């Protein structure tokens, strides 16, 4: 949250007042217009990050409240399922690394065989 607020503050600091923006809009100097557009874009990006953060915070708060209202049996069941999910995720990562290793070994063998064939 601190990072989002800091980004929002940094985007707001260089922004000009409405009177200055009007004066720049009437100005013939294109660099003034580019600065205003860049600051507006930075502000919108920071506002979007802040909005996404707060939406995520609301979801997390909703699930924490919902979890608090569950019976102990349901809580235990959910915790067991989360633990099982972690274990299976680790297994998937482990198997993925094994498969990558096998692919590398097979590619090395294929390159070796192709090299030998080229010699013949």
PDB file of C-alpha atoms in Angstrom:
ATOM      1  CA  UNK A   1       0.000   0.000   0.000  1.00  0.00           C
ATOM      2  CA  UNK A   2       2.858   2.356   0.793  1.00  0.00           C
ATOM      3  CA  UNK A   3       4.313   1.786  -2.678  1.00  0.00           C
ATOM      4  CA  UNK A   4       0.960   2.572  -4.299  1.00  0.00           C
ATOM      5  CA  UNK A   5       0.500   5.743  -2.270  1.00  0.00           C
ATOM      6  CA  UNK A   6       4.074   6.792  -3.024  1.00  0.00           C
ATOM      7  CA  UNK A   7       3.528   6.208  -6.746  1.00  0.00           C
ATOM      8  CA  UNK A   8       0.307   8.205  -6.598  1.00  0.00           C
ATOM      9  CA  UNK A   9       2.081  11.048  -4.778  1.00  0.00           C
ATOM     10  CA  UNK A  10       4.926  11.067  -7.282  1.00  0.00           C
ATOM     11  CA  UNK A  11       2.439  11.212 -10.135  1.00  0.00           C
ATOM     12  CA  UNK A  12       0.482  14.037  -8.509  1.00  0.00           C
ATOM     13  CA  UNK A  13       3.427  16.262  -7.544  1.00  0.00           C
ATOM     14  CA  UNK A  14       4.304  17.457 -11.055  1.00  0.00           C
ATOM     15  CA  UNK A  15       0.663  17.876 -12.094  1.00  0.00           C
ATOM     16  CA  UNK A  16      -0.348  21.399 -12.859  1.00  0.00           C
ATOM     17  CA  UNK A  17      -3.414  23.277 -11.664  1.00  0.00           C
ATOM     18  CA  UNK A  18      -6.408  23.591 -13.975  1.00  0.00           C
ATOM     19  CA  UNK A  19      -5.559  27.243 -14.734  1.00  0.00           C
ATOM     20  CA  UNK A  20      -2.018  26.329 -15.786  1.00  0.00           C
ATOM     21  CA  UNK A  21      -3.296  23.449 -17.926  1.00  0.00           C
ATOM     22  CA  UNK A  22      -5.685  25.861 -19.678  1.00  0.00           C
ATOM     23  CA  UNK A  23      -2.831  28.252 -20.359  1.00  0.00           C
ATOM     24  CA  UNK A  24      -0.679  25.448 -21.730  1.00  0.00           C
ATOM     25  CA  UNK A  25      -3.531  24.212 -23.926  1.00  0.00           C
ATOM     26  CA  UNK A  26      -3.639  27.667 -25.499  1.00  0.00           C
ATOM     27  CA  UNK A  27       0.155  27.703 -25.826  1.00  0.00           C
ATOM     28  CA  UNK A  28       1.777  26.918 -29.168  1.00  0.00           C
ATOM     29  CA  UNK A  29       4.679  25.096 -27.509  1.00  0.00           C
ATOM     30  CA  UNK A  30       4.171  21.318 -28.064  1.00  0.00           C
ATOM     31  CA  UNK A  31       6.503  20.328 -25.206  1.00  0.00           C
ATOM     32  CA  UNK A  32       4.056  21.775 -22.651  1.00  0.00           C
ATOM     33  CA  UNK A  33       1.273  19.606 -24.028  1.00  0.00           C
ATOM     34  CA  UNK A  34       3.494  16.504 -23.926  1.00  0.00           C
ATOM     35  CA  UNK A  35       4.380  17.165 -20.263  1.00  0.00           C
ATOM     36  CA  UNK A  36       0.716  17.453 -19.299  1.00  0.00           C
ATOM     37  CA  UNK A  37      -0.151  14.239 -21.165  1.00  0.00           C
ATOM     38  CA  UNK A  38       2.770  12.391 -19.539  1.00  0.00           C
ATOM     39  CA  UNK A  39       1.759  13.556 -16.057  1.00  0.00           C
ATOM     40  CA  UNK A  40      -1.861  12.592 -16.684  1.00  0.00           C
ATOM     41  CA  UNK A  41      -0.771   9.157 -17.900  1.00  0.00           C
ATOM     42  CA  UNK A  42       1.464   8.676 -14.819  1.00  0.00           C
ATOM     43  CA  UNK A  43      -1.404   9.721 -12.569  1.00  0.00           C
ATOM     44  CA  UNK A  44      -3.829   7.284 -14.214  1.00  0.00           C
ATOM     45  CA  UNK A  45      -1.311   4.447 -13.939  1.00  0.00           C
ATOM     46  CA  UNK A  46      -0.782   5.123 -10.221  1.00  0.00           C
ATOM     47  CA  UNK A  47      -4.550   5.365  -9.667  1.00  0.00           C
ATOM     48  CA  UNK A  48      -5.050   2.018 -11.417  1.00  0.00           C
ATOM     49  CA  UNK A  49      -2.417   0.337  -9.213  1.00  0.00           C
ATOM     50  CA  UNK A  50      -4.064   1.752  -6.116  1.00  0.00           C
ATOM     51  CA  UNK A  51      -7.485   0.562  -7.265  1.00  0.00           C
ATOM     52  CA  UNK A  52      -6.199  -2.975  -7.933  1.00  0.00           C
ATOM     53  CA  UNK A  53      -4.597  -3.030  -4.494  1.00  0.00           C
ATOM     54  CA  UNK A  54      -7.806  -2.019  -2.738  1.00  0.00           C
ATOM     55  CA  UNK A  55      -9.881  -4.526  -4.716  1.00  0.00           C
ATOM     56  CA  UNK A  56      -7.453  -7.279  -3.680  1.00  0.00           C
ATOM     57  CA  UNK A  57      -7.619  -6.074  -0.084  1.00  0.00           C
ATOM     58  CA  UNK A  58     -11.439  -6.207  -0.139  1.00  0.00           C
ATOM     59  CA  UNK A  59     -11.381  -9.785  -1.491  1.00  0.00           C
ATOM     60  CA  UNK A  60      -8.892 -10.877   1.151  1.00  0.00           C
ATOM     61  CA  UNK A  61     -11.005  -9.266   3.882  1.00  0.00           C
ATOM     62  CA  UNK A  62     -14.148 -10.962   2.509  1.00  0.00           C
ATOM     63  CA  UNK A  63     -12.533 -14.403   2.555  1.00  0.00           C
ATOM     64  CA  UNK A  64     -11.103 -13.877   6.039  1.00  0.00           C
ATOM     65  CA  UNK A  65     -14.559 -12.947   7.356  1.00  0.00           C
ATOM     66  CA  UNK A  66     -16.152 -15.899   5.555  1.00  0.00           C
ATOM     67  CA  UNK A  67     -13.480 -18.242   6.945  1.00  0.00           C
ATOM     68  CA  UNK A  68     -14.067 -16.946  10.482  1.00  0.00           C
ATOM     69  CA  UNK A  69     -17.767 -17.842  10.248  1.00  0.00           C
ATOM     70  CA  UNK A  70     -17.132 -21.484   9.267  1.00  0.00           C
ATOM     71  CA  UNK A  71     -17.455 -24.379  11.649  1.00  0.00           C
ATOM     72  CA  UNK A  72     -14.222 -25.905  12.974  1.00  0.00           C
ATOM     73  CA  UNK A  73     -14.791 -29.027  10.869  1.00  0.00           C
ATOM     74  CA  UNK A  74     -15.010 -26.984   7.664  1.00  0.00           C
ATOM     75  CA  UNK A  75     -11.957 -24.934   8.644  1.00  0.00           C
ATOM     76  CA  UNK A  76      -9.968 -28.107   9.193  1.00  0.00           C
ATOM     77  CA  UNK A  77     -11.137 -29.502   5.859  1.00  0.00           C
ATOM     78  CA  UNK A  78     -10.114 -26.321   4.034  1.00  0.00           C
ATOM     79  CA  UNK A  79      -6.710 -26.273   5.727  1.00  0.00           C
ATOM     80  CA  UNK A  80      -6.151 -29.933   4.781  1.00  0.00           C
ATOM     81  CA  UNK A  81      -7.089 -29.180   1.160  1.00  0.00           C
ATOM     82  CA  UNK A  82      -4.714 -26.193   1.085  1.00  0.00           C
ATOM     83  CA  UNK A  83      -1.901 -28.379   2.428  1.00  0.00           C
ATOM     84  CA  UNK A  84      -2.668 -31.044  -0.185  1.00  0.00           C
ATOM     85  CA  UNK A  85      -2.624 -28.359  -2.875  1.00  0.00           C
ATOM     86  CA  UNK A  86       0.810 -27.171  -1.720  1.00  0.00           C
ATOM     87  CA  UNK A  87       2.171 -30.723  -1.791  1.00  0.00           C
ATOM     88  CA  UNK A  88       0.787 -31.370  -5.273  1.00  0.00           C
ATOM     89  CA  UNK A  89       2.130 -28.042  -6.532  1.00  0.00           C
ATOM     90  CA  UNK A  90       5.593 -28.985  -5.263  1.00  0.00           C
ATOM     91  CA  UNK A  91       5.302 -32.396  -6.965  1.00  0.00           C
ATOM     92  CA  UNK A  92       4.315 -30.755 -10.239  1.00  0.00           C
ATOM     93  CA  UNK A  93       7.329 -28.433 -10.044  1.00  0.00           C
ATOM     94  CA  UNK A  94       9.616 -31.380  -9.217  1.00  0.00           C
ATOM     95  CA  UNK A  95       8.279 -33.426 -12.130  1.00  0.00           C
ATOM     96  CA  UNK A  96       8.603 -30.412 -14.415  1.00  0.00           C
ATOM     97  CA  UNK A  97      12.288 -30.109 -13.505  1.00  0.00           C
ATOM     98  CA  UNK A  98      12.770 -33.844 -14.125  1.00  0.00           C
ATOM     99  CA  UNK A  99      11.136 -33.596 -17.543  1.00  0.00           C
ATOM    100  CA  UNK A 100      13.336 -30.623 -18.461  1.00  0.00           C
ATOM    101  CA  UNK A 101      16.397 -32.621 -17.419  1.00  0.00           C
ATOM    102  CA  UNK A 102      15.301 -35.578 -19.513  1.00  0.00           C
ATOM    103  CA  UNK A 103      14.684 -33.332 -22.513  1.00  0.00           C
ATOM    104  CA  UNK A 104      18.167 -31.888 -22.149  1.00  0.00           C
ATOM    105  CA  UNK A 105      19.692 -35.377 -21.897  1.00  0.00           C
ATOM    106  CA  UNK A 106      17.759 -36.562 -24.959  1.00  0.00           C
ATOM    107  CA  UNK A 107      18.757 -33.469 -26.929  1.00  0.00           C
ATOM    108  CA  UNK A 108      22.413 -34.034 -25.989  1.00  0.00           C
ATOM    109  CA  UNK A 109      22.178 -37.689 -27.100  1.00  0.00           C
ATOM    110  CA  UNK A 110      20.520 -36.642 -30.367  1.00  0.00           C
ATOM    111  CA  UNK A 111      23.230 -34.062 -31.027  1.00  0.00           C
ATOM    112  CA  UNK A 112      25.908 -36.672 -30.293  1.00  0.00           C
ATOM    113  CA  UNK A 113      24.282 -39.202 -32.655  1.00  0.00           C
ATOM    114  CA  UNK A 114      23.872 -36.567 -35.387  1.00  0.00           C
ATOM    115  CA  UNK A 115      27.529 -35.585 -35.001  1.00  0.00           C
ATOM    116  CA  UNK A 116      28.590 -39.237 -35.349  1.00  0.00           C
ATOM    117  CA  UNK A 117      26.372 -39.662 -38.398  1.00  0.00           C
ATOM    118  CA  UNK A 118      27.911 -36.605 -40.042  1.00  0.00           C
ATOM    119  CA  UNK A 119      31.363 -38.120 -39.525  1.00  0.00           C
ATOM    120  CA  UNK A 120      30.291 -41.302 -41.336  1.00  0.00           C
TER     121      UNK A 120
END
